[in-house]
PDB file of C-alpha atoms in Angstrom:
ATOM      1  CA  UNK A   1      98.888  76.869  21.885  1.00 44.00           C
ATOM      2  CA  UNK A   2      98.860  73.504  20.261  1.00 41.00           C
ATOM      3  CA  UNK A   3      94.679  71.907  21.064  1.00 40.00           C
ATOM      4  CA  UNK A   4      97.242  70.118  22.870  1.00 37.00           C
ATOM      5  CA  UNK A   5      98.437  72.685  25.082  1.00 46.00           C
ATOM      6  CA  UNK A   6      94.777  74.039  25.336  1.00 48.00           C
ATOM      7  CA  UNK A   7      94.141  69.986  25.929  1.00 47.00           C
ATOM      8  CA  UNK A   8      96.761  69.901  29.521  1.00 49.00           C
ATOM      9  CA  UNK A   9      95.747  73.143  30.247  1.00 47.00           C
ATOM     10  CA  UNK A  10      92.635  72.901  30.869  1.00 51.00           C
ATOM     11  CA  UNK A  11      93.675  69.172  32.768  1.00 49.00           C
ATOM     12  CA  UNK A  12      96.292  70.821  34.482  1.00 44.00           C
ATOM     13  CA  UNK A  13      92.866  73.353  36.163  1.00 51.00           C
ATOM     14  CA  UNK A  14      90.790  70.118  36.134  1.00 51.00           C
ATOM     15  CA  UNK A  15      93.244  68.115  38.511  1.00 52.00           C
ATOM     16  CA  UNK A  16      93.928  72.105  40.316  1.00 51.00           C
ATOM     17  CA  UNK A  17      90.201  71.815  40.784  1.00 47.00           C
ATOM     18  CA  UNK A  18      89.996  67.921  41.963  1.00 48.00           C
ATOM     19  CA  UNK A  19      92.962  69.099  43.901  1.00 52.00           C
ATOM     20  CA  UNK A  20      91.729  72.116  45.909  1.00 50.00           C
ATOM     21  CA  UNK A  21      88.364  70.399  46.748  1.00 49.00           C
ATOM     22  CA  UNK A  22      90.320  66.918  47.548  1.00 56.00           C
ATOM     23  CA  UNK A  23      92.007  69.607  50.680  1.00 49.00           C
ATOM     24  CA  UNK A  24      88.761  71.316  51.217  1.00 41.00           C
ATOM     25  CA  UNK A  25      87.613  67.509  51.916  1.00 48.00           C
ATOM     26  CA  UNK A  26      89.856  66.848  53.867  1.00 47.00           C
ATOM     27  CA  UNK A  27      90.366  70.509  56.549  1.00 47.00           C
ATOM     28  CA  UNK A  28      86.420  69.532  56.904  1.00 44.00           C
ATOM     29  CA  UNK A  29      86.987  66.543  57.872  1.00 46.00           C
ATOM     30  CA  UNK A  30      89.077  67.356  60.304  1.00 49.00           C
ATOM     31  CA  UNK A  31      87.233  69.961  61.065  1.00 48.00           C
ATOM     32  CA  UNK A  32      84.208  67.583  62.398  1.00 45.00           C
ATOM     33  CA  UNK A  33      86.337  64.948  64.675  1.00 50.00           C
ATOM     34  CA  UNK A  34      86.814  68.932  66.745  1.00 62.00           C
ATOM     35  CA  UNK A  35      83.569  69.972  66.465  1.00 74.00           C
ATOM     36  CA  UNK A  36      80.834  68.660  67.161  1.00 74.00           C
ATOM     37  CA  UNK A  37      77.771  70.712  65.884  1.00 77.00           C
ATOM     38  CA  UNK A  38      75.117  69.611  68.170  1.00 78.00           C
ATOM     39  CA  UNK A  39      76.258  69.189  71.451  1.00 83.00           C
ATOM     40  CA  UNK A  40      79.022  72.759  71.095  1.00 90.00           C
ATOM     41  CA  UNK A  41      81.907  70.619  71.380  1.00 92.00           C
ATOM     42  CA  UNK A  42      85.710  72.206  70.772  1.00 93.00           C
ATOM     43  CA  UNK A  43      88.103  69.689  71.494  1.00 93.00           C
ATOM     44  CA  UNK A  44      90.900  70.514  72.865  1.00 94.00           C
ATOM     45  CA  UNK A  45      93.715  67.282  72.463  1.00 89.00           C
ATOM     46  CA  UNK A  46      97.382  66.629  72.620  1.00 85.00           C
ATOM     47  CA  UNK A  47     100.203  68.982  73.189  1.00 92.00           C
ATOM     48  CA  UNK A  48      99.361  72.785  72.792  1.00 94.00           C
ATOM     49  CA  UNK A  49     101.716  74.415  70.174  1.00 90.00           C
ATOM     50  CA  UNK A  50     102.809  77.595  68.353  1.00 85.00           C
ATOM     51  CA  UNK A  51      98.913  77.129  66.545  1.00 90.00           C
ATOM     52  CA  UNK A  52      97.262  75.516  68.454  1.00 92.00           C
ATOM     53  CA  UNK A  53      95.299  79.271  69.313  1.00 93.00           C
ATOM     54  CA  UNK A  54      94.573  79.406  65.377  1.00 92.00           C
ATOM     55  CA  UNK A  55      93.496  76.418  64.850  1.00 92.00           C
ATOM     56  CA  UNK A  56      91.224  77.059  68.046  1.00 94.00           C
ATOM     57  CA  UNK A  57      89.731  80.829  66.454  1.00 94.00           C
ATOM     58  CA  UNK A  58      89.106  78.839  62.836  1.00 92.00           C
ATOM     59  CA  UNK A  59      86.205  76.259  64.696  1.00 92.00           C
ATOM     60  CA  UNK A  60      85.453  78.310  67.255  1.00 93.00           C
ATOM     61  CA  UNK A  61      84.498  80.458  64.616  1.00 93.00           C
ATOM     62  CA  UNK A  62      82.526  77.782  62.765  1.00 91.00           C
ATOM     63  CA  UNK A  63      81.585  76.475  65.256  1.00 92.00           C
ATOM     64  CA  UNK A  64      79.610  79.635  66.454  1.00 93.00           C
ATOM     65  CA  UNK A  65      79.062  79.864  62.651  1.00 90.00           C
ATOM     66  CA  UNK A  66      77.858  77.410  62.146  1.00 88.00           C
ATOM     67  CA  UNK A  67      74.919  75.378  65.114  1.00 89.00           C
ATOM     68  CA  UNK A  68      71.384  76.400  65.631  1.00 87.00           C
ATOM     69  CA  UNK A  69      71.463  77.608  69.131  1.00 89.00           C
ATOM     70  CA  UNK A  70      73.305  81.335  69.093  1.00 89.00           C
ATOM     71  CA  UNK A  71      73.714  81.960  72.426  1.00 91.00           C
ATOM     72  CA  UNK A  72      73.800  78.442  74.402  1.00 94.00           C
ATOM     73  CA  UNK A  73      77.265  78.142  76.178  1.00 96.00           C
ATOM     74  CA  UNK A  74      80.242  76.646  74.326  1.00 96.00           C
ATOM     75  CA  UNK A  75      82.433  73.279  75.219  1.00 96.00           C
ATOM     76  CA  UNK A  76      86.124  73.156  75.146  1.00 97.00           C
ATOM     77  CA  UNK A  77      86.849  69.630  75.812  1.00 96.00           C
ATOM     78  CA  UNK A  78      90.212  69.516  76.909  1.00 97.00           C
ATOM     79  CA  UNK A  79      92.425  66.006  77.429  1.00 96.00           C
ATOM     80  CA  UNK A  80      96.138  67.585  76.850  1.00 96.00           C
ATOM     81  CA  UNK A  81      99.551  67.891  78.448  1.00 95.00           C
ATOM     82  CA  UNK A  82     100.073  71.022  78.036  1.00 94.00           C
ATOM     83  CA  UNK A  83     102.543  73.214  76.277  1.00 92.00           C
ATOM     84  CA  UNK A  84     103.492  77.070  75.289  1.00 91.00           C
ATOM     85  CA  UNK A  85     102.707  79.201  77.144  1.00 92.00           C
ATOM     86  CA  UNK A  86     102.371  81.947  75.471  1.00 92.00           C
ATOM     87  CA  UNK A  87      99.964  79.743  73.137  1.00 94.00           C
ATOM     88  CA  UNK A  88      97.868  79.195  76.628  1.00 95.00           C
ATOM     89  CA  UNK A  89      97.935  83.077  77.448  1.00 96.00           C
ATOM     90  CA  UNK A  90      95.540  83.477  73.575  1.00 96.00           C
ATOM     91  CA  UNK A  91      93.526  81.351  73.881  1.00 97.00           C
ATOM     92  CA  UNK A  92      92.487  82.820  77.074  1.00 97.00           C
ATOM     93  CA  UNK A  93      92.587  85.841  75.969  1.00 97.00           C
ATOM     94  CA  UNK A  94      89.643  84.706  73.229  1.00 97.00           C
ATOM     95  CA  UNK A  95      87.569  82.287  75.748  1.00 97.00           C
ATOM     96  CA  UNK A  96      87.839  85.845  77.669  1.00 97.00           C
ATOM     97  CA  UNK A  97      87.335  88.253  74.945  1.00 97.00           C
ATOM     98  CA  UNK A  98      84.139  86.082  73.045  1.00 96.00           C
ATOM     99  CA  UNK A  99      80.166  87.046  73.315  1.00 95.00           C
ATOM    100  CA  UNK A 100      78.875  83.027  74.882  1.00 96.00           C
ATOM    101  CA  UNK A 101      80.122  81.785  77.930  1.00 97.00           C
ATOM    102  CA  UNK A 102      82.856  79.147  77.384  1.00 98.00           C
ATOM    103  CA  UNK A 103      82.184  75.956  80.657  1.00 98.00           C
ATOM    104  CA  UNK A 104      85.324  73.845  79.851  1.00 98.00           C
ATOM    105  CA  UNK A 105      85.765  70.398  80.546  1.00 97.00           C
ATOM    106  CA  UNK A 106      88.641  67.994  81.126  1.00 97.00           C
ATOM    107  CA  UNK A 107      87.772  64.320  81.191  1.00 95.00           C
ATOM    108  CA  UNK A 108      91.506  62.322  80.960  1.00 94.00           C
ATOM    109  CA  UNK A 109      93.771  65.450  81.564  1.00 96.00           C
ATOM    110  CA  UNK A 110      94.860  68.644  82.436  1.00 97.00           C
ATOM    111  CA  UNK A 111      98.315  69.301  82.586  1.00 96.00           C
ATOM    112  CA  UNK A 112     100.786  72.557  82.582  1.00 94.00           C
ATOM    113  CA  UNK A 113      99.205  75.660  80.191  1.00 95.00           C
ATOM    114  CA  UNK A 114      96.452  73.182  79.864  1.00 97.00           C
ATOM    115  CA  UNK A 115      95.598  73.048  83.744  1.00 97.00           C
ATOM    116  CA  UNK A 116      95.515  77.525  83.039  1.00 97.00           C
ATOM    117  CA  UNK A 117      92.887  77.441  80.472  1.00 97.00           C
ATOM    118  CA  UNK A 118      91.223  75.015  82.919  1.00 98.00           C
ATOM    119  CA  UNK A 119      90.720  77.127  85.589  1.00 98.00           C
ATOM    120  CA  UNK A 120      89.444  80.427  83.077  1.00 97.00           C
ATOM    121  CA  UNK A 121      86.957  79.148  81.270  1.00 97.00           C
ATOM    122  CA  UNK A 122      83.802  82.234  81.063  1.00 97.00           C
ATOM    123  CA  UNK A 123      81.341  79.335  82.139  1.00 97.00           C
ATOM    124  CA  UNK A 124      80.612  76.607  84.565  1.00 98.00           C
ATOM    125  CA  UNK A 125      84.281  74.565  84.689  1.00 98.00           C
ATOM    126  CA  UNK A 126      84.388  71.087  85.629  1.00 98.00           C
ATOM    127  CA  UNK A 127      86.432  67.436  85.365  1.00 97.00           C
ATOM    128  CA  UNK A 128      85.567  63.148  84.906  1.00 96.00           C
ATOM    129  CA  UNK A 129      86.734  62.415  88.936  1.00 93.00           C
ATOM    130  CA  UNK A 130      89.280  60.567  87.211  1.00 94.00           C
ATOM    131  CA  UNK A 131      90.425  62.564  85.416  1.00 95.00           C
ATOM    132  CA  UNK A 132      94.050  63.921  86.240  1.00 95.00           C
ATOM    133  CA  UNK A 133      94.922  67.950  86.175  1.00 97.00           C
ATOM    134  CA  UNK A 134      98.758  69.672  87.301  1.00 96.00           C
ATOM    135  CA  UNK A 135     100.455  72.666  87.578  1.00 96.00           C
ATOM    136  CA  UNK A 136     104.016  73.575  87.533  1.00 89.00           C
ATOM    137  CA  UNK A 137     106.351  76.418  86.920  1.00 78.00           C
ATOM    138  CA  UNK A 138     107.436  78.098  83.857  1.00 69.00           C
ATOM    139  CA  UNK A 139     109.990  75.260  81.275  1.00 55.00           C
ATOM    140  CA  UNK A 140     113.510  77.937  80.837  1.00 48.00           C
ATOM    141  CA  UNK A 141     116.328  77.277  77.654  1.00 46.00           C
ATOM    142  CA  UNK A 142     119.197  79.599  78.829  1.00 44.00           C
ATOM    143  CA  UNK A 143     121.379  79.839  76.000  1.00 46.00           C
ATOM    144  CA  UNK A 144     122.849  82.714  74.144  1.00 48.00           C
ATOM    145  CA  UNK A 145     125.068  85.355  74.779  1.00 52.00           C
ATOM    146  CA  UNK A 146     123.909  86.608  78.810  1.00 52.00           C
ATOM    147  CA  UNK A 147     122.222  90.618  77.771  1.00 53.00           C
ATOM    148  CA  UNK A 148     119.744  87.388  75.253  1.00 54.00           C
ATOM    149  CA  UNK A 149     119.436  85.034  79.047  1.00 58.00           C
ATOM    150  CA  UNK A 150     118.924  88.000  81.292  1.00 67.00           C
ATOM    151  CA  UNK A 151     116.359  89.525  78.815  1.00 72.00           C
ATOM    152  CA  UNK A 152     114.454  86.321  78.966  1.00 64.00           C
ATOM    153  CA  UNK A 153     115.513  85.800  82.701  1.00 70.00           C
ATOM    154  CA  UNK A 154     112.901  88.449  82.335  1.00 76.00           C
ATOM    155  CA  UNK A 155     110.666  87.966  80.488  1.00 75.00           C
ATOM    156  CA  UNK A 156     110.391  83.909  82.026  1.00 77.00           C
ATOM    157  CA  UNK A 157     109.454  86.057  85.405  1.00 85.00           C
ATOM    158  CA  UNK A 158     106.409  88.670  84.237  1.00 87.00           C
ATOM    159  CA  UNK A 159     105.495  85.788  82.499  1.00 90.00           C
ATOM    160  CA  UNK A 160     105.154  83.805  85.546  1.00 91.00           C
ATOM    161  CA  UNK A 161     104.214  85.561  87.517  1.00 93.00           C
ATOM    162  CA  UNK A 162     101.179  87.064  85.096  1.00 94.00           C
ATOM    163  CA  UNK A 163      99.710  82.686  85.423  1.00 95.00           C
ATOM    164  CA  UNK A 164      99.936  83.398  89.331  1.00 95.00           C
ATOM    165  CA  UNK A 165      97.542  86.539  88.909  1.00 96.00           C
ATOM    166  CA  UNK A 166      95.429  84.477  86.943  1.00 97.00           C
ATOM    167  CA  UNK A 167      94.753  81.749  88.843  1.00 97.00           C
ATOM    168  CA  UNK A 168      94.034  83.421  92.077  1.00 97.00           C
ATOM    169  CA  UNK A 169      91.715  85.459  90.741  1.00 97.00           C
ATOM    170  CA  UNK A 170      89.706  82.845  89.003  1.00 97.00           C
ATOM    171  CA  UNK A 171      91.006  80.761  92.776  1.00 97.00           C
ATOM    172  CA  UNK A 172      90.316  80.938  96.336  1.00 96.00           C
ATOM    173  CA  UNK A 173      94.411  80.938  96.614  1.00 97.00           C
ATOM    174  CA  UNK A 174      96.683  84.039  96.590  1.00 96.00           C
ATOM    175  CA  UNK A 175      99.292  84.246  94.792  1.00 95.00           C
ATOM    176  CA  UNK A 176     101.604  83.184  96.968  1.00 95.00           C
ATOM    177  CA  UNK A 177      99.840  80.063  97.324  1.00 96.00           C
ATOM    178  CA  UNK A 178     100.079  78.886  93.673  1.00 96.00           C
ATOM    179  CA  UNK A 179     104.296  79.788  93.870  1.00 93.00           C
ATOM    180  CA  UNK A 180     104.949  77.863  96.986  1.00 94.00           C
ATOM    181  CA  UNK A 181     103.413  75.075  95.131  1.00 94.00           C
ATOM    182  CA  UNK A 182     104.238  75.434  91.764  1.00 93.00           C
ATOM    183  CA  UNK A 183     108.189  74.721  91.933  1.00 89.00           C
ATOM    184  CA  UNK A 184     106.923  71.358  91.697  1.00 90.00           C
ATOM    185  CA  UNK A 185     104.465  69.358  89.297  1.00 94.00           C
ATOM    186  CA  UNK A 186     101.332  69.950  91.927  1.00 95.00           C
ATOM    187  CA  UNK A 187      98.907  66.955  91.670  1.00 96.00           C
ATOM    188  CA  UNK A 188      95.766  67.858  92.192  1.00 94.00           C
ATOM    189  CA  UNK A 189      92.215  65.830  92.748  1.00 92.00           C
ATOM    190  CA  UNK A 190      88.230  66.604  91.828  1.00 94.00           C
ATOM    191  CA  UNK A 191      87.614  66.695  95.716  1.00 95.00           C
ATOM    192  CA  UNK A 192      90.491  69.815  96.016  1.00 95.00           C
ATOM    193  CA  UNK A 193      90.418  71.550  93.048  1.00 96.00           C
ATOM    194  CA  UNK A 194      86.667  71.506  93.883  1.00 96.00           C
ATOM    195  CA  UNK A 195      87.922  73.116  97.138  1.00 97.00           C
ATOM    196  CA  UNK A 196      90.649  75.203  95.790  1.00 97.00           C
ATOM    197  CA  UNK A 197      87.829  76.895  93.324  1.00 97.00           C
ATOM    198  CA  UNK A 198      89.915  76.173  90.314  1.00 97.00           C
ATOM    199  CA  UNK A 199      86.069  73.824  89.174  1.00 97.00           C
ATOM    200  CA  UNK A 200      82.507  73.609  89.671  1.00 97.00           C
ATOM    201  CA  UNK A 201      81.899  70.496  89.331  1.00 97.00           C
ATOM    202  CA  UNK A 202      82.694  67.198  89.218  1.00 97.00           C
ATOM    203  CA  UNK A 203      81.885  64.936  86.580  1.00 95.00           C
TER     204      UNK A 203
END
């Protein structure tokens, strides 16, 4: 190896370190926009996609490790149009597994999957008075072999039953009420949400 090759290797290593540092800084900056360590706030924004659960767990772990008051409730600030039901169920399971309470707070909108997450706060469930909350049935996308379609529909039915079970457990309306009223988009006012025990406070 010549001295020129050695210098080239060192230059590459320095560039890699620089790139890794830039990547870390970018990740830290992105994390900072979604986590407020001082007030224990995590922001759930935009669509709930296949990456949302992983991102939320990373942010939650970072918050729990870095904040000063380890026992204070975490505030999950929601402004989302909803999204993937499997990620939603994963988020709910994760929230319920934590040793600290998680307050859910809707500011803006909580539609579909986001509305279910709002109702599943383990601390105080809140929404601002002019926010909008909407529930509806799971969406179905059919295609493929009949046997695959049949299995898919069975899975959709099981998921819907799980959602109705969750809402019946978290609110003062039973499964039949939710099933009947979620056949089409169900928009509820802040007062109705509090009356139905979907939320605890209007802020």
